[in-house]
Coordinates of C-alpha atoms in Angstrom, one line a residue:
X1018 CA 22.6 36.7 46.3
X1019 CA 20.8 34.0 48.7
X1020 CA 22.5 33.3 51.8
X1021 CA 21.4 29.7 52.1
X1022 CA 24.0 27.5 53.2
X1023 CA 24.1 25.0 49.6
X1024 CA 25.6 22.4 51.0
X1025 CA 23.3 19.3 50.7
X1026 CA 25.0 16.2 52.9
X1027 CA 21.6 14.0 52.4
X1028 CA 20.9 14.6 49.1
X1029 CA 21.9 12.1 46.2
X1030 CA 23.1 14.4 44.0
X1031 CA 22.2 11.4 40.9
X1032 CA 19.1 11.9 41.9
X1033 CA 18.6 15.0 42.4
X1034 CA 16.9 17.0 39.9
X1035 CA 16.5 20.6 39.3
X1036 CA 13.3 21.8 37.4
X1037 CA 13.5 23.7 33.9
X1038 CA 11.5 25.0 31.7
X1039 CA 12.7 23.2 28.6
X1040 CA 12.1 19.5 30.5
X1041 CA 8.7 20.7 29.9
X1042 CA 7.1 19.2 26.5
X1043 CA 4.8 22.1 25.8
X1044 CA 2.4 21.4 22.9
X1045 CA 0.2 23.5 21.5
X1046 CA -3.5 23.3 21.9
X1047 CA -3.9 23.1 18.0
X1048 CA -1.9 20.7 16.2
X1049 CA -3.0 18.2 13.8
X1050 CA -2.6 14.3 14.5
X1051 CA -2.8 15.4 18.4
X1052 CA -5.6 13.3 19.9
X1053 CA -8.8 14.4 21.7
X1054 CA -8.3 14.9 25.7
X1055 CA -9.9 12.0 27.1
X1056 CA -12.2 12.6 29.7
X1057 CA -14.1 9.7 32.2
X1058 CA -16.8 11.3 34.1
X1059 CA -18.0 9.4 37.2
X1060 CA -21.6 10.1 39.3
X1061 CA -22.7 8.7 43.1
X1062 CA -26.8 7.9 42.4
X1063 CA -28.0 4.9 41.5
X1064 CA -31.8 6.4 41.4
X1065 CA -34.1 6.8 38.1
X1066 CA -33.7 10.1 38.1
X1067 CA -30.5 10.9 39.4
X1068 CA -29.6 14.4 39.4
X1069 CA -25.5 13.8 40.1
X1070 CA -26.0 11.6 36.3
X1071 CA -27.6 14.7 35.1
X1072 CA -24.9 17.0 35.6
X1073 CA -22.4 14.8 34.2
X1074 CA -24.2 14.0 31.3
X1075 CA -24.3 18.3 31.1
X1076 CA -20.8 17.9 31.7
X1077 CA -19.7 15.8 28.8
X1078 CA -21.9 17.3 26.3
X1079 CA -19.8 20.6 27.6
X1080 CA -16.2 19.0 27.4
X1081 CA -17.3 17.4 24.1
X1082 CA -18.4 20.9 22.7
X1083 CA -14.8 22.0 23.8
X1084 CA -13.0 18.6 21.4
X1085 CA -12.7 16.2 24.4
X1086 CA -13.4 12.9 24.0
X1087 CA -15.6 11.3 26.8
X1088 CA -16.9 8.2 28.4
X1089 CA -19.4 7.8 31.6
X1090 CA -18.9 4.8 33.8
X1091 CA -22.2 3.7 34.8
X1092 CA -22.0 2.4 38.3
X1093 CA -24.9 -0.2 38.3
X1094 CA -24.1 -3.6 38.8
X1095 CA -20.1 -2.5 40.4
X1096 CA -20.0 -4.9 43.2
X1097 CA -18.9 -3.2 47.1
X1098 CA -14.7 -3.4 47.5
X1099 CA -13.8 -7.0 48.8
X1100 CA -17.0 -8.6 47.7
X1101 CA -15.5 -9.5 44.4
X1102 CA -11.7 -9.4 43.0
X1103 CA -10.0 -7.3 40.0
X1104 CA -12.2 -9.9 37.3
X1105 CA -15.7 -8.5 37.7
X1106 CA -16.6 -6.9 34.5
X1107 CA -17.5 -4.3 36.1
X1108 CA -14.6 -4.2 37.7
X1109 CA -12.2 -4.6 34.8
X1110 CA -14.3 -1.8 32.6
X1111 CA -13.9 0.6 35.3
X1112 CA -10.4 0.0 35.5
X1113 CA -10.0 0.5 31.6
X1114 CA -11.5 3.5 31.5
X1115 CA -9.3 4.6 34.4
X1116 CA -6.3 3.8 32.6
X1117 CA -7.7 5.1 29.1
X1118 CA -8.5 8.9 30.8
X1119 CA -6.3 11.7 30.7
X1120 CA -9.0 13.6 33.0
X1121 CA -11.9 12.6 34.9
X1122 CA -14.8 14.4 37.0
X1123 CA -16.5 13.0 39.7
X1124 CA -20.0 14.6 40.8
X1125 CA -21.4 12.9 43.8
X1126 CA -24.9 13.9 46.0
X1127 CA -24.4 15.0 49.2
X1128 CA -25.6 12.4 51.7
X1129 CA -25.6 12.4 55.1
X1130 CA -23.2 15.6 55.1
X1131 CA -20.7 13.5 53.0
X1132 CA -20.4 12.1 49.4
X1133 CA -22.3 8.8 48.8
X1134 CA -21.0 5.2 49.0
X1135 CA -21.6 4.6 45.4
X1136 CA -19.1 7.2 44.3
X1137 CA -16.6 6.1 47.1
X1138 CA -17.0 2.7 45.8
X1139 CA -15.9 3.8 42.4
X1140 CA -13.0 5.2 43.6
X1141 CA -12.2 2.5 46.4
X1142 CA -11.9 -0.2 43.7
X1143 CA -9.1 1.8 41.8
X1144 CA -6.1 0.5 43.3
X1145 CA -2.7 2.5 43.5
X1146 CA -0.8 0.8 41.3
X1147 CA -1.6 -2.1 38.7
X1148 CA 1.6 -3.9 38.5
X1149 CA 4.2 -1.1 38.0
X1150 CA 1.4 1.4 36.5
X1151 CA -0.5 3.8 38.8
X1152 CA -4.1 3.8 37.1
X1153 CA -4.2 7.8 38.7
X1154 CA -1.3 9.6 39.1
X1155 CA -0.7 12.5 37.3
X1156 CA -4.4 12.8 35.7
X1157 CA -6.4 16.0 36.2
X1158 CA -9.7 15.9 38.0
X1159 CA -12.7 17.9 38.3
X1160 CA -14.7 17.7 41.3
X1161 CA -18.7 18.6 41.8
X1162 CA -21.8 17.8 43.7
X1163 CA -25.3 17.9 43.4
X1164 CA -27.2 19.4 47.3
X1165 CA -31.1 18.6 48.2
X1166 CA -31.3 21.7 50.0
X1167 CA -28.8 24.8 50.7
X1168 CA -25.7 24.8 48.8
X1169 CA -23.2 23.3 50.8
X1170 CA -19.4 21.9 49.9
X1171 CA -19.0 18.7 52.0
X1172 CA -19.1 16.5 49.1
X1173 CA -16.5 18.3 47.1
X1174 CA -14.1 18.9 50.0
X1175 CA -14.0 15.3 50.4
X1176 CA -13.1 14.0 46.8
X1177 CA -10.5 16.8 46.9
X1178 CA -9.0 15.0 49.8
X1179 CA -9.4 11.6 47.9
X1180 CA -8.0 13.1 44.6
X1181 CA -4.8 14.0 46.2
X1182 CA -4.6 10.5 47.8
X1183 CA -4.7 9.2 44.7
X1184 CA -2.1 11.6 43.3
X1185 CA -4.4 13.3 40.7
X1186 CA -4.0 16.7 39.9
X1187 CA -7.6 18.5 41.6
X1188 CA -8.2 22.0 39.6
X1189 CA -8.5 24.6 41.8
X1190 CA -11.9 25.1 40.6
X1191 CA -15.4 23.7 42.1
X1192 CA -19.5 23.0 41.4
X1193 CA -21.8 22.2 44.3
X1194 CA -25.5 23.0 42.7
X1195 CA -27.6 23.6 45.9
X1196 CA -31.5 22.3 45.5
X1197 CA -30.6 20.2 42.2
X1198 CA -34.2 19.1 41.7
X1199 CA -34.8 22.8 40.6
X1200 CA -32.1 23.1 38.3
X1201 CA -32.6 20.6 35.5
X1202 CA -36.2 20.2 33.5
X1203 CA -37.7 17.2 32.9
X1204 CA -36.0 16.1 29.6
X1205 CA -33.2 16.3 32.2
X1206 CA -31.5 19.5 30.7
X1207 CA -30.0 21.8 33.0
X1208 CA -31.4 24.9 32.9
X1209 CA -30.1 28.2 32.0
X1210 CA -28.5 30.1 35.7
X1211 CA -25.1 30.6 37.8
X1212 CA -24.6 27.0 38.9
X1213 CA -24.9 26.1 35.0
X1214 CA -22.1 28.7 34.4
X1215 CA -20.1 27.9 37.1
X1216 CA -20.0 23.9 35.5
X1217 CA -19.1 25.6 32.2
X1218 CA -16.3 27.3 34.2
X1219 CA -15.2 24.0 35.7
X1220 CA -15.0 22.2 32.3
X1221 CA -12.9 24.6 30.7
X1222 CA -11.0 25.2 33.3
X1223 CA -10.4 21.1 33.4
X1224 CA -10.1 20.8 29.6
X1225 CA -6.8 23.4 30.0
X1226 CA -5.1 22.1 32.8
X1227 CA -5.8 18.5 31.1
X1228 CA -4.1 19.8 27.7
X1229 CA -1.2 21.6 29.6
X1230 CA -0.3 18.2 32.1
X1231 CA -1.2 15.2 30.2
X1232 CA 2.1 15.3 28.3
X1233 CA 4.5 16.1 30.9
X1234 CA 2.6 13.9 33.8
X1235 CA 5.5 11.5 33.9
X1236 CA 8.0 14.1 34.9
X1237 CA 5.1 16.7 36.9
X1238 CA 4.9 13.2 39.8
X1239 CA 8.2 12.1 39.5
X1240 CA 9.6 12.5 42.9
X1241 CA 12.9 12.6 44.9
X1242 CA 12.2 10.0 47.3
X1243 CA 11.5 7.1 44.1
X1244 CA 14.3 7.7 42.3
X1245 CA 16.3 7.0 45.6
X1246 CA 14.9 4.0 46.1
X1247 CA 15.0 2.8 42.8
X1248 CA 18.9 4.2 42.8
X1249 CA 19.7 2.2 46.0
X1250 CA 17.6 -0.7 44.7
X1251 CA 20.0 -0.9 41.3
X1252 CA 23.2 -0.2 43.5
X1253 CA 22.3 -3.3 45.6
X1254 CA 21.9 -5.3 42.6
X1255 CA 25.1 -4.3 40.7
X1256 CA 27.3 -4.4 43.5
X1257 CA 26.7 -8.0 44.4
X1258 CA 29.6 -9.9 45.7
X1259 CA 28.0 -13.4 43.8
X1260 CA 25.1 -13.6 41.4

């Protein structure tokens, strides 16, 4: 028997929730008329042959072996954050296909000992919330990057910061391929070795976490501390003396 003192004098007990097992909407990984995961894949290189484009394209040919659906955002043309508003098409399709995904994997180059601009742009123009909708939250995420030299995890230890910001939910697993220009041949293939099964890892490992959240997202984020607000918010508004 736990000892803890259960008296609560802050908490409002309407909005207080205690998590169950049956709030949970389990639904199993076969079932007819239940729709493809829906995967956006996102890379940080704007060059020819960029090698970050290379292992997404891997990527979705993986998740797409494994019955997700999946869509690359091509970054060329996405104007810098403040440069342009929400009405750029580039803008608005990257914003579509944020709200269309269930899941998404970002692979960046390292740079400078950090991920590139071109992927932080990407994820700078997602906003928080459009109007009452947050474009992020609850979505899993897959993080990699592609190294010029010696393997190294700078890159990835960034977006996982950034993927928590943006309240996704980061698997615990990783890829950082070390010396990428070695890795793919020239039809842009990856070829066969540990960094190619560690990506195959990271997909399936996405593509489970992504079929066991996306239906219960709404009630894995909701928090406390909202339904307060939104509690106090309502009591304001019902208790007015004059309307």
């Amino acid at each position: 028997m736990s000892n803890t003192n259960s008296n609560l004098p802050n908490i409002n007990e309407q909005a207080f929730d205690s998590p169950t097992i049956d709030k949970l909407a389990i639904t199993p990984l076969v079932t007819e008329g239940i729709h493809k995961p829906r995967i956006l894949l996102l890379y940080g290189s704007l060059r020819t042959r960029s090698y970050s484009r290379l292992a997404v394209e891997e990527s979705a040919r993986l998740l797409e072996a494994m019955g997700a659906e999946t869509r690359i955002f091509d970054p060329t043309g996405l104007p810098q954050p403040d440069t342009e508003d929400e009405t750029h098409p580039k803008v608005k399709e990257l914003r579509e296909l944020m709200i269309w995904s269930e899941g998404q994997v970002w692979c960046s180059p390292e740079r400078h000992g950090s991920m590139t601009s071109i992927l932080k742009s990407q994820i700078d123009w997602m906003p928080l919330s459009i109007g009452a909708v947050r474009p992020t939250q609850g979505k899993t995420l897959a993080i990699m990057q592609v190294c010029g030299g010696s393997q190294s995890f700078n890159a990835v230890n960034q977006m996982r910061i950034l993927g928590r910001w943006m309240r996704m939910f980061t698997i615990p697993n990783q890829s950082s391929v070390a010396k990428a220009f070695l890795e793919f041949e020239e039809d842009g293939r990856m070829k066969p070795s540990s960094y190619y099964n560690r990506i195959v890892d990271v997909m399936e490992e996405l593509m489970k976490f992504t079929l066991l959240l996306r239906d219960n997202k709404d009630y894995m984020v909701d928090r406390y501390s909202e339904r307060v607000e939104s509690a106090a918010q309502l009591s304001e508004r019902v208790n007015q003396k004059t309307i």
